[in-house]
PDB file of C-alpha atoms in Angstrom:
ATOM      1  CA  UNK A 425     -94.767  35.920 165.575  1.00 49.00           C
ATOM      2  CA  UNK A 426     -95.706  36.824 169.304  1.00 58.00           C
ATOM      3  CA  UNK A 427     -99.170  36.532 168.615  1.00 64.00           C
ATOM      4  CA  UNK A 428     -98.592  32.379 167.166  1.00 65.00           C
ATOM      5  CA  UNK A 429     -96.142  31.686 169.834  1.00 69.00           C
ATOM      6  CA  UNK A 430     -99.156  33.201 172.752  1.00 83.00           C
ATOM      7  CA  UNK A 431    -101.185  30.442 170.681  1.00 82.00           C
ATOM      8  CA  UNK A 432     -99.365  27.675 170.441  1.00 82.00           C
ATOM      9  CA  UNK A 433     -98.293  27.907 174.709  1.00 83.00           C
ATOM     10  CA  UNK A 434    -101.827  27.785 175.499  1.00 84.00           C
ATOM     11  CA  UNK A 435    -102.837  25.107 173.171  1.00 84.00           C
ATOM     12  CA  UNK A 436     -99.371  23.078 174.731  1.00 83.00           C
ATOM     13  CA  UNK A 437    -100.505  24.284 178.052  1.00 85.00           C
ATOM     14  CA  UNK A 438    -104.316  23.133 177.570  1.00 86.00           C
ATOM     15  CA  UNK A 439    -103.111  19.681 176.200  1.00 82.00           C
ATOM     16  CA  UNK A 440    -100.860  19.229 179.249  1.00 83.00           C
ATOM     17  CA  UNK A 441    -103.821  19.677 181.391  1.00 84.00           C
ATOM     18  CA  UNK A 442    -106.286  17.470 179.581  1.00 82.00           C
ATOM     19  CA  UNK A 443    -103.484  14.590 179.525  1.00 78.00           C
ATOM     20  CA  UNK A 444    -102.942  14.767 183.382  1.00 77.00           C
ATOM     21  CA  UNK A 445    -106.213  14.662 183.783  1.00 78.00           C
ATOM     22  CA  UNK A 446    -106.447  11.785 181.683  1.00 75.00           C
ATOM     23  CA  UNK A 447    -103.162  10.069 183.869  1.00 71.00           C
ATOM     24  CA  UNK A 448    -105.360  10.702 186.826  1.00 75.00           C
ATOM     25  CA  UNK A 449    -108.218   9.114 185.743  1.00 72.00           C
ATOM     26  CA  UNK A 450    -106.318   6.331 184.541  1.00 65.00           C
ATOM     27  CA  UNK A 451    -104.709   5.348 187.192  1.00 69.00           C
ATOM     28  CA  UNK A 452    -108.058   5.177 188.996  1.00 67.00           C
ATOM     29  CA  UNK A 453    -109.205   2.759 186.843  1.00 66.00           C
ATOM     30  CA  UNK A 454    -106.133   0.347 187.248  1.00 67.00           C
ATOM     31  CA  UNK A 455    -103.047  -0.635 185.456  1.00 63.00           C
ATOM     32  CA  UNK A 456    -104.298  -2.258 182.461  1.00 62.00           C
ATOM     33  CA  UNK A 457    -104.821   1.213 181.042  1.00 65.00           C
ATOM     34  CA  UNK A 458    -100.850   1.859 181.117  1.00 68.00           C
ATOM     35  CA  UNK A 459    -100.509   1.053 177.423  1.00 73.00           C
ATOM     36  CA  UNK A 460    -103.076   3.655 176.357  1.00 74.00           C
ATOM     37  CA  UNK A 461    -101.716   6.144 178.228  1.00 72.00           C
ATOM     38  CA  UNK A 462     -98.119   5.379 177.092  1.00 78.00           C
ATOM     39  CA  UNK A 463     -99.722   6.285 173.604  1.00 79.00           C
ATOM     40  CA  UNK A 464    -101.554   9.041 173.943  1.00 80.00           C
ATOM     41  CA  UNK A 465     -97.978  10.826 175.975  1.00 80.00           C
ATOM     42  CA  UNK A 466     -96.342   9.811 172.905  1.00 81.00           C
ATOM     43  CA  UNK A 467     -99.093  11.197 170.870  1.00 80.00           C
ATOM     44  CA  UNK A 468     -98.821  14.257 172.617  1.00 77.00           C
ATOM     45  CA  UNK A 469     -95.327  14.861 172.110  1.00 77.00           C
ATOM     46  CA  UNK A 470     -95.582  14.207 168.597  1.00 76.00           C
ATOM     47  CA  UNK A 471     -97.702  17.113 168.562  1.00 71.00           C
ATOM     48  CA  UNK A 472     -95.696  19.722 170.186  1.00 66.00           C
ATOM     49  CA  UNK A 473     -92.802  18.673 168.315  1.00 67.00           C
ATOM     50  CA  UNK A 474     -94.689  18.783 164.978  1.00 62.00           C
ATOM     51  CA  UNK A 475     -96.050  22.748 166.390  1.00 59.00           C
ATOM     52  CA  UNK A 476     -92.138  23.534 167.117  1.00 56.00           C
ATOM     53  CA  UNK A 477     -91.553  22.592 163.693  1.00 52.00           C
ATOM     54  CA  UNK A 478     -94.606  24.419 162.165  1.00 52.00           C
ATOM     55  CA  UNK A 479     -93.737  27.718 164.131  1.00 51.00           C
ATOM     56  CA  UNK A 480     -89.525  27.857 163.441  1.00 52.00           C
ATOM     57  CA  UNK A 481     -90.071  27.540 159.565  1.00 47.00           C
TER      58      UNK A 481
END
């Protein structure tokens, strides 16, 4: 169980990066883009969620 719990905080931890990397970028490119990157937040906590759920069972 240690070993999928090492995985599954650097896959959270390498998502978290790529998405503020994608906020930053974003917000270069103007507020238009605020809708997209509502989604793909929401996406991404979908995900961790579903991997909590996945790794308690």
């Amino acid at each position: 169980m240690t070993r999928n719990r090492s995985w599954k905080v650097a896959f959270r931890e390498k998502l978290e990066k790529k998405t503020l990397n994608s906020m930053f970028f974003l917000s270069l490119m103007g507020s238009e883009y605020d809708n997209i990157l509502h989604k793909s937040l929401e996406t991404l906590f979908n995900l961790t969620s579903l991997t909590d759920v996945h790794f308690k069972i």
